[in-house]
mmCIF file of C-alpha atoms in Angstrom:
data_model
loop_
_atom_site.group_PDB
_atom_site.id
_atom_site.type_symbol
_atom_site.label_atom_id
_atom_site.label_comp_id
_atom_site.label_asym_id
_atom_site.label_seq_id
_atom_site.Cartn_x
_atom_site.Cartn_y
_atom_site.Cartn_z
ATOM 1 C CA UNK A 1 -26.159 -84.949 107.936
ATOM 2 C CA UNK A 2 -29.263 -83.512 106.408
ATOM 3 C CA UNK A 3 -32.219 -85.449 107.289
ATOM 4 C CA UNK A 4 -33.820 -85.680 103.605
ATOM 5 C CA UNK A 5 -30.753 -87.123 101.554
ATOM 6 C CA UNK A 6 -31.870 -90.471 102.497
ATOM 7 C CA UNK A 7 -35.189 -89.966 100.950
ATOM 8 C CA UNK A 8 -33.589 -88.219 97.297
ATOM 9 C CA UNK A 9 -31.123 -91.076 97.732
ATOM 10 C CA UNK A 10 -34.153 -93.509 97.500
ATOM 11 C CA UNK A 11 -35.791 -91.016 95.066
ATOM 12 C CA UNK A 12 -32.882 -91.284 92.885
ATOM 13 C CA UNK A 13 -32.813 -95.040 92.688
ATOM 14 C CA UNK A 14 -36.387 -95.489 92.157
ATOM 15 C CA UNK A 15 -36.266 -93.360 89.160
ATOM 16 C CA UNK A 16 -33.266 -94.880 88.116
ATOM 17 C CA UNK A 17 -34.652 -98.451 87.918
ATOM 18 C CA UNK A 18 -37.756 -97.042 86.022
ATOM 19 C CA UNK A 19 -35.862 -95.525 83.455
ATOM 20 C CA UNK A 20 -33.248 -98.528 83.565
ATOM 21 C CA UNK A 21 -36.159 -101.094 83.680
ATOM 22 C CA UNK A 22 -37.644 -98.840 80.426
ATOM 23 C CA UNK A 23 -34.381 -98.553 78.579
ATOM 24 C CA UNK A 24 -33.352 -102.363 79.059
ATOM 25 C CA UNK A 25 -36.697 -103.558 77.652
ATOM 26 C CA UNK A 26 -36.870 -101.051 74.240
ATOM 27 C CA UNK A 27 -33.193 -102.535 73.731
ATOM 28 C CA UNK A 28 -33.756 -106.230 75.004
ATOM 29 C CA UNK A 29 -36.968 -106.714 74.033
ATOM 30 C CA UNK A 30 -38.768 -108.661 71.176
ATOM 31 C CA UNK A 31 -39.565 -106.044 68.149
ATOM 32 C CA UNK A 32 -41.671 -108.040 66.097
ATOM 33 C CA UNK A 33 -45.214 -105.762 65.824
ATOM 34 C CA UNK A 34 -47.842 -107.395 63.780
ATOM 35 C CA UNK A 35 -51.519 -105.652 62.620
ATOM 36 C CA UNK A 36 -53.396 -107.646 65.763
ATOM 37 C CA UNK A 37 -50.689 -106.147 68.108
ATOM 38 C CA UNK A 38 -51.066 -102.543 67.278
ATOM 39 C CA UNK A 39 -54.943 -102.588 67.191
ATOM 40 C CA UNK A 40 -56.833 -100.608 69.518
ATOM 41 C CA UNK A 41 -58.688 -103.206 72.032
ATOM 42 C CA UNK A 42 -61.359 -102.641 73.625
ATOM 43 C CA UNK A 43 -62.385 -104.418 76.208
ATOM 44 C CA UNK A 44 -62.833 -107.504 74.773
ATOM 45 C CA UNK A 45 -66.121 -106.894 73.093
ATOM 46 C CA UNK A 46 -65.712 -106.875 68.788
ATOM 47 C CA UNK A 47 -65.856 -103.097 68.075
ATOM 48 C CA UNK A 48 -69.148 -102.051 65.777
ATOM 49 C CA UNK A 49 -68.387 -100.730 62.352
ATOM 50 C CA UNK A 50 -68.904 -97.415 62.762
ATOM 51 C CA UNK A 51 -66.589 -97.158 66.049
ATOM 52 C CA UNK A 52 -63.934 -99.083 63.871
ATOM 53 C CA UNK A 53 -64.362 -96.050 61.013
ATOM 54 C CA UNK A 54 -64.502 -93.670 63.502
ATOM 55 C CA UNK A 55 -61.043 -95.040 65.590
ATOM 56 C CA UNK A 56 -63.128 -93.894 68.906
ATOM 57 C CA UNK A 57 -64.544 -95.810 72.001
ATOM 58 C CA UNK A 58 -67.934 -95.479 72.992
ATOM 59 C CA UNK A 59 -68.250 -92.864 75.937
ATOM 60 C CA UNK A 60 -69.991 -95.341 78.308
ATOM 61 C CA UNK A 61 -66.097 -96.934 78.821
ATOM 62 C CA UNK A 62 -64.418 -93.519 80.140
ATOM 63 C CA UNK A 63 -67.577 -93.248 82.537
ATOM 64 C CA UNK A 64 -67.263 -96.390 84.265
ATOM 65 C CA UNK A 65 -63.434 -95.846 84.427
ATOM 66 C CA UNK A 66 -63.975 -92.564 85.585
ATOM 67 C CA UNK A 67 -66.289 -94.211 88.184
ATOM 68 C CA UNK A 68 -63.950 -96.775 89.048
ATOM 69 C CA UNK A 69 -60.807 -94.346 89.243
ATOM 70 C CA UNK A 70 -62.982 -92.219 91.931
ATOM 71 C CA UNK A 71 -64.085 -95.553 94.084
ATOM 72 C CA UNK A 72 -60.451 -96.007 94.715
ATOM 73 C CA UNK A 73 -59.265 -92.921 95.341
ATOM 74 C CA UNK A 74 -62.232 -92.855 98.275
ATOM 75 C CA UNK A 75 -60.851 -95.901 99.037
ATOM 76 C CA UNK A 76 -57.195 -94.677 99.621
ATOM 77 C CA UNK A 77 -58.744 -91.617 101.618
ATOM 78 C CA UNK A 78 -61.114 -93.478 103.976
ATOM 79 C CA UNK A 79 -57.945 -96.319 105.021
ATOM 80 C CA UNK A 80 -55.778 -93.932 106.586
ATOM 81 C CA UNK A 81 -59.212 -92.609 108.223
ATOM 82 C CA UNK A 82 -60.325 -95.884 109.939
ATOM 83 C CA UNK A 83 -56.660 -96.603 111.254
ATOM 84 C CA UNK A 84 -56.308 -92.960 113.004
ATOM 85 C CA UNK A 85 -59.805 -93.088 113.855
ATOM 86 C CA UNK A 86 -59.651 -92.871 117.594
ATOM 87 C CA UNK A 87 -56.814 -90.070 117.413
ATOM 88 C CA UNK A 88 -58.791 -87.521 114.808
ATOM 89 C CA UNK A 89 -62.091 -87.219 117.196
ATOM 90 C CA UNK A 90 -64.727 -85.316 116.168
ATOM 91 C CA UNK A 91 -63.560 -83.315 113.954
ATOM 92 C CA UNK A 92 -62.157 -86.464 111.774
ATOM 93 C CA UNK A 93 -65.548 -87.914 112.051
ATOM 94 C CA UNK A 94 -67.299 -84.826 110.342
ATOM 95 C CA UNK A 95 -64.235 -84.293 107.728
ATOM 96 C CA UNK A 96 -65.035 -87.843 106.413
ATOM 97 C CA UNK A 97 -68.393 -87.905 106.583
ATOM 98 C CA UNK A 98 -68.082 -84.573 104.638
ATOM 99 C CA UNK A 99 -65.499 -86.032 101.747
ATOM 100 C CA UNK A 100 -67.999 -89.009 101.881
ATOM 101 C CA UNK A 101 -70.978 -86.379 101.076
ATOM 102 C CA UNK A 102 -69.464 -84.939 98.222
ATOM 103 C CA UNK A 103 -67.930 -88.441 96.703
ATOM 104 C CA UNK A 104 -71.695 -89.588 96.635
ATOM 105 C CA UNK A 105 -73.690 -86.689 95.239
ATOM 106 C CA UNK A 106 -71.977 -86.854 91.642
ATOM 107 C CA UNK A 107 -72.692 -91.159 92.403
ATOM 108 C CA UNK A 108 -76.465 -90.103 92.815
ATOM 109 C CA UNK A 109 -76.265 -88.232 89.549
ATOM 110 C CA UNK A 110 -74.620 -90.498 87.614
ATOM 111 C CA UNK A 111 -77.389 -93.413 88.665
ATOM 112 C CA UNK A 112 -80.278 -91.307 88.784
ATOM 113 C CA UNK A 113 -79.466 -90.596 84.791
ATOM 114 C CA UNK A 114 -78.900 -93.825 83.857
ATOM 115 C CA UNK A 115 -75.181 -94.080 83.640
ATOM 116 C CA UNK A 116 -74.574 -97.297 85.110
ATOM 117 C CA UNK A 117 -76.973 -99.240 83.243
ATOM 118 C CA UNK A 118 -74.686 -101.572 81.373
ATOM 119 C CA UNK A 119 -76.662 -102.173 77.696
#
């Protein structure tokens, strides 16, 4: 038996339950759409009156997103580091330090300019 039809089996069955999952809730699911429901939100904070003419978010939202988005994928990079620390030696300890090097300078920039003063 070929070693990777367990894994398509799963494969198949995963995507099968997202596209059942999608499919049962566009036929099961409530349909009743009101003006509040299909508004763009943002955030929480009452959009000014030129962003509501304008349909666009302020930029200062896809930076800190952006920010956030690259904290966690450091995050899921430096886990698998600390658990095979012992095994990867030296040269793991210069790869991350490395990866952490390069994560940080665009940080620097981005604080050094002002972008994560919250006004």
């Amino acid at each position: 038996m070929n070693p990777y039809i367990p894994i398509l089996v799963m494969m198949a069955v995963a995507a099968g339950m997202a596209i059942g999952g999608l499919g049962a809730s566009a036929i099961i699911g409530p349909k009743r759409y009101n003006r509040v429901k299909v508004a763009n939100y943002e955030c929480g904070i009452q959009p000014t009156p030129r962003a509501a003419e304008a349909g666009r978010f302020q930029i200062k939202y896809y930076l800190i997103a952006m920010t956030f988005i690259i904290f966690d994928i450091e995050v899921v990079f430096l886990y698998p580091w600390a658990v095979a620390f012992h095994r990867l030696g030296m040269f793991g300890l210069i790869a991350m330090l490395t990866f952490i090097f390069l994560i940080s300078v665009p940080y620097i920039y981005e604080w050094r300019r002002g972008g994560l003063e919250w006004d």
